Tab-separated table of C-alpha atoms in Angstrom:
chain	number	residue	atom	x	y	z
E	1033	UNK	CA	0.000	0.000	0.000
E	1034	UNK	CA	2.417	2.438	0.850
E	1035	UNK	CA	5.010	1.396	-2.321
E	1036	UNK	CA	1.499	2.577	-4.139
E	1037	UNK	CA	0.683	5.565	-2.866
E	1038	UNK	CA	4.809	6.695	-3.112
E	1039	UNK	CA	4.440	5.476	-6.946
E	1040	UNK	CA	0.839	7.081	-7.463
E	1041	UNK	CA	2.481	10.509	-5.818
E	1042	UNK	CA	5.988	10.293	-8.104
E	1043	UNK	CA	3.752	10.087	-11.472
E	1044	UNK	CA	1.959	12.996	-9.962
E	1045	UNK	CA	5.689	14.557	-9.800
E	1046	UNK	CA	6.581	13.872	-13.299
E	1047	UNK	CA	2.673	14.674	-14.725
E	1048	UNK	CA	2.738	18.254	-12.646
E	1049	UNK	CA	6.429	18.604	-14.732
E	1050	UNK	CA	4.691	18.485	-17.930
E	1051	UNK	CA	3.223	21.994	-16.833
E	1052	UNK	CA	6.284	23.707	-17.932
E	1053	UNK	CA	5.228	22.785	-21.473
E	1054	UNK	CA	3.278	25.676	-21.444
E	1055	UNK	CA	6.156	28.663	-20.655
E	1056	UNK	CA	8.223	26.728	-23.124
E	1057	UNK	CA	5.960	26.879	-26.059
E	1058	UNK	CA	4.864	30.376	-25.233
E	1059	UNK	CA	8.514	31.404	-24.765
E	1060	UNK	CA	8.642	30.361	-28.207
E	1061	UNK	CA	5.753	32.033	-29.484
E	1062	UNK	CA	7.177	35.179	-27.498
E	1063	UNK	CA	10.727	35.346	-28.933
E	1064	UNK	CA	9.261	34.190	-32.717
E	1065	UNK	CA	7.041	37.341	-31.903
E	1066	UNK	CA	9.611	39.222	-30.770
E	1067	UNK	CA	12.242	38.764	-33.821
E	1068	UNK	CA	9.428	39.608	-35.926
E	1069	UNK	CA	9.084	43.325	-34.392
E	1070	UNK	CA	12.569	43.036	-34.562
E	1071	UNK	CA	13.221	42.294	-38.200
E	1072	UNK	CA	9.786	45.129	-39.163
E	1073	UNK	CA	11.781	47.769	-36.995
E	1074	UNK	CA	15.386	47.386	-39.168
E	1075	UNK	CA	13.143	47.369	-42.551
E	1076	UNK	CA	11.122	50.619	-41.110
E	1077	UNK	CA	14.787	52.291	-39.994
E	1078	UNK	CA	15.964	51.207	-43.968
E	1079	UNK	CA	13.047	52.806	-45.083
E	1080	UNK	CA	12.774	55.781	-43.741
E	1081	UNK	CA	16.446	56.392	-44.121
E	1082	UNK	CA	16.553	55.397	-47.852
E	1083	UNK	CA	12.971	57.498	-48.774
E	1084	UNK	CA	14.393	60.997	-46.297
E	1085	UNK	CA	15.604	63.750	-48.285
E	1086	UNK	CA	18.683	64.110	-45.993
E	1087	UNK	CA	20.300	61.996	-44.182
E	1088	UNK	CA	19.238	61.160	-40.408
E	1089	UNK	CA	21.590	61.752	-37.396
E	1090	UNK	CA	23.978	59.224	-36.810
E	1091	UNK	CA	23.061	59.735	-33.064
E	1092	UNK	CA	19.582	58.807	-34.052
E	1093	UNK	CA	20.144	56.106	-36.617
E	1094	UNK	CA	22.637	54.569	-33.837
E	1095	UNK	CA	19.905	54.444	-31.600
E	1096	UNK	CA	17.492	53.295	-33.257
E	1097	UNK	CA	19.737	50.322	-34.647
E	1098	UNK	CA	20.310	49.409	-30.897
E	1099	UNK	CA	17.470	49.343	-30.158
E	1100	UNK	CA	16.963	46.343	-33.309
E	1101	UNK	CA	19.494	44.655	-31.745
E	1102	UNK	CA	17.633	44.910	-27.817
E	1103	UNK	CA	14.757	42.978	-29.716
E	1104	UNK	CA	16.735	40.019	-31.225
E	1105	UNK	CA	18.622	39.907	-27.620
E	1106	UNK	CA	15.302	39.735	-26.332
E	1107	UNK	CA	14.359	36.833	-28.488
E	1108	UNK	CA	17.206	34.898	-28.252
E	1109	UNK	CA	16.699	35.614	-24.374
E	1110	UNK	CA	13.052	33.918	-24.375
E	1111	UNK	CA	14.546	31.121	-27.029
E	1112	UNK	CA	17.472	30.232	-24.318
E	1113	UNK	CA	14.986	30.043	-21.768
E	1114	UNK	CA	12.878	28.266	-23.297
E	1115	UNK	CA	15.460	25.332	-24.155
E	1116	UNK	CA	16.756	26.007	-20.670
E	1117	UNK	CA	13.334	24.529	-18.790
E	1118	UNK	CA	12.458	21.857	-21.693
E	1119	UNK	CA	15.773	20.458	-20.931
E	1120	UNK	CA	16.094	20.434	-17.579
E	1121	UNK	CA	12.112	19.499	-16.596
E	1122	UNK	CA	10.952	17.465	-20.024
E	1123	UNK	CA	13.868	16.158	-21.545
E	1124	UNK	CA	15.758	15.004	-18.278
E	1125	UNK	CA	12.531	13.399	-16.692
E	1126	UNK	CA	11.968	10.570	-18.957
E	1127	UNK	CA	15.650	8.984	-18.712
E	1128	UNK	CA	17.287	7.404	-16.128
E	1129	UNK	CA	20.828	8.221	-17.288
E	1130	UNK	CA	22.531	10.869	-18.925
E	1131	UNK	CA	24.234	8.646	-21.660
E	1132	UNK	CA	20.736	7.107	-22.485
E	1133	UNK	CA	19.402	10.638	-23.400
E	1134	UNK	CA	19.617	11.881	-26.397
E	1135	UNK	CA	21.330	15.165	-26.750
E	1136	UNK	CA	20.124	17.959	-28.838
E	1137	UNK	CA	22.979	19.339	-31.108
E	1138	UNK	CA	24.128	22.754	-29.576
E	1139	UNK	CA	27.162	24.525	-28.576
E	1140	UNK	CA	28.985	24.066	-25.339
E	1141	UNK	CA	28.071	27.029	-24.098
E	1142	UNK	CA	23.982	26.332	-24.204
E	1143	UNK	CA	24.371	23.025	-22.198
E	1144	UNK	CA	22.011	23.581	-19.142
E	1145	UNK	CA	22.859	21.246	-16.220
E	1146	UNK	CA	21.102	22.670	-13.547
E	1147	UNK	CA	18.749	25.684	-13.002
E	1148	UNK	CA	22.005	27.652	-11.858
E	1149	UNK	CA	23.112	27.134	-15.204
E	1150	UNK	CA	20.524	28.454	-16.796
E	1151	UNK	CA	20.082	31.230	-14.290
E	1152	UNK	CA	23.511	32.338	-15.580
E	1153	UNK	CA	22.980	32.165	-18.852
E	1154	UNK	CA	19.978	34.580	-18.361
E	1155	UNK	CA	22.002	36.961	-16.393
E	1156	UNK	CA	24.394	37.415	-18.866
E	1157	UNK	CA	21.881	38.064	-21.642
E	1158	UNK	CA	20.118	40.273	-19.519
E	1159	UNK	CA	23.319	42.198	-18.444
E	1160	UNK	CA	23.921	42.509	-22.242
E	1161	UNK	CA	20.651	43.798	-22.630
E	1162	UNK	CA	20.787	46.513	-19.997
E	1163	UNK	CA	24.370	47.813	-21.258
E	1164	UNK	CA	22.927	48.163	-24.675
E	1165	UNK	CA	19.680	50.107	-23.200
E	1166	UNK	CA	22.494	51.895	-21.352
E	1167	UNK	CA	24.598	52.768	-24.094
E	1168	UNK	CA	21.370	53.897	-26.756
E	1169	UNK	CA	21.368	56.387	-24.027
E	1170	UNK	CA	24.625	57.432	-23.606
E	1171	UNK	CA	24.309	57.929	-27.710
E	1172	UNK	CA	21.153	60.207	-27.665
E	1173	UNK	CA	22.111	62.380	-24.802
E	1174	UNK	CA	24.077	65.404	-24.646
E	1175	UNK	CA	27.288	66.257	-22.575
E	1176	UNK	CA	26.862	69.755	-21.689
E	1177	UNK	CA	28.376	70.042	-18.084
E	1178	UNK	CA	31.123	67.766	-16.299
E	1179	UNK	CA	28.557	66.312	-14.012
E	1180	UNK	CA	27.033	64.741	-16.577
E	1181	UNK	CA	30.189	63.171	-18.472
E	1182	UNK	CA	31.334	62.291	-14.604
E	1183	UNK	CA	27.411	60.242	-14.547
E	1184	UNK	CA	28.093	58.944	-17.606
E	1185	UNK	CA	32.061	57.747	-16.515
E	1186	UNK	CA	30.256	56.192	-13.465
E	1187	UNK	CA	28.103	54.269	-15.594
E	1188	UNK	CA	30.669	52.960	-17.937
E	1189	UNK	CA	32.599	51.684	-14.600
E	1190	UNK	CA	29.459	49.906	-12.635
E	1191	UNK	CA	28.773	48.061	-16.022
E	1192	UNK	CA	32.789	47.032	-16.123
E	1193	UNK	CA	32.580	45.716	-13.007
E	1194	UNK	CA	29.247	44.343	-13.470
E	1195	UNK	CA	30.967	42.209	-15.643
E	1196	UNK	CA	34.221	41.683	-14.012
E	1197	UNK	CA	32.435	40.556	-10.889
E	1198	UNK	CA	29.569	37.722	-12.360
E	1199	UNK	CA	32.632	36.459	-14.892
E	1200	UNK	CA	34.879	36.122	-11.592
E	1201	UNK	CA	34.251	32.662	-10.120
């Protein structure tokens, strides 16, 4: 009875698992959506740069390309994510051994061992993210006075060691 109800309560375990399914195929959806804005915001900034009269600032054109490239980080953000939890809670469950699963082909640096792992992987992405949102700033705005060059030499050194300190392990 009790080697039952400890079976009936592990399939319970691996059934509940199956719930992820859902953030990974809407993770998909999301970064497929996501690349899509992407891709119609570079053919609007070709656009309107190829039909102006004169040409736009670089300042603005700069920052307008950056933010492009925030959306396909963005995507390839929900896309890591979502291979992060399919691995670790779908593909994982149904195997008893490592060398009996089968591995999906991708690089070295995408192989997700343990929710740490993947919650690094995300970090980094996201830092990426937030130094380009930092520096499509730092493009648009003006250095008129030495307090704001000082802000923006502040900024520059947080994000270094930003860095420095989640790459030192």
């Amino acid at each position: 009875m009790k080697e039952r109800l400890r079976n009936l309560i592990w399939q319970a375990f691996l059934g509940a698992r199956l719930i992820t399914l859902v953030s990974v195929i809407f993770s998909i959806i999301g970064a497929v959506f996501v690349y899509i804005i992407g891709a119609l915001y570079v053919i609007d900034i070709i656009s309107l740069t190829w039909n102006s009269k004169e040409m736009p600032s670089p300042k603005i054109l700069t920052a307008d390309l950056l933010i492009a490239i925030d959306l396909f980080l963005c995507g390839s953000l929900l896309l890591i994510f979502s291979y992060g939890t399919y691995d670790l809670f779908i593909q994982k469950t149904f195997t008893d051994s490592e060398k009996d699963m089968v591995i999906m082909s991708c690089p070295f640096w995408l192989r997700i061992r343990s929710v740490d792992d993947l919650k690094s992987l995300l970090l980094g992405y996201i830092l990426i993210m937030l130094s380009i949102t930092f520096l499509k700033q730092a493009v648009t705005i003006d250095y008129t006075s030495a307090v704001s060059l000082f802000l923006f030499a502040g900024g520059i050194f947080l994000i270094g060691l930003t860095y420095y300190l989640t790459h030192k392990r």
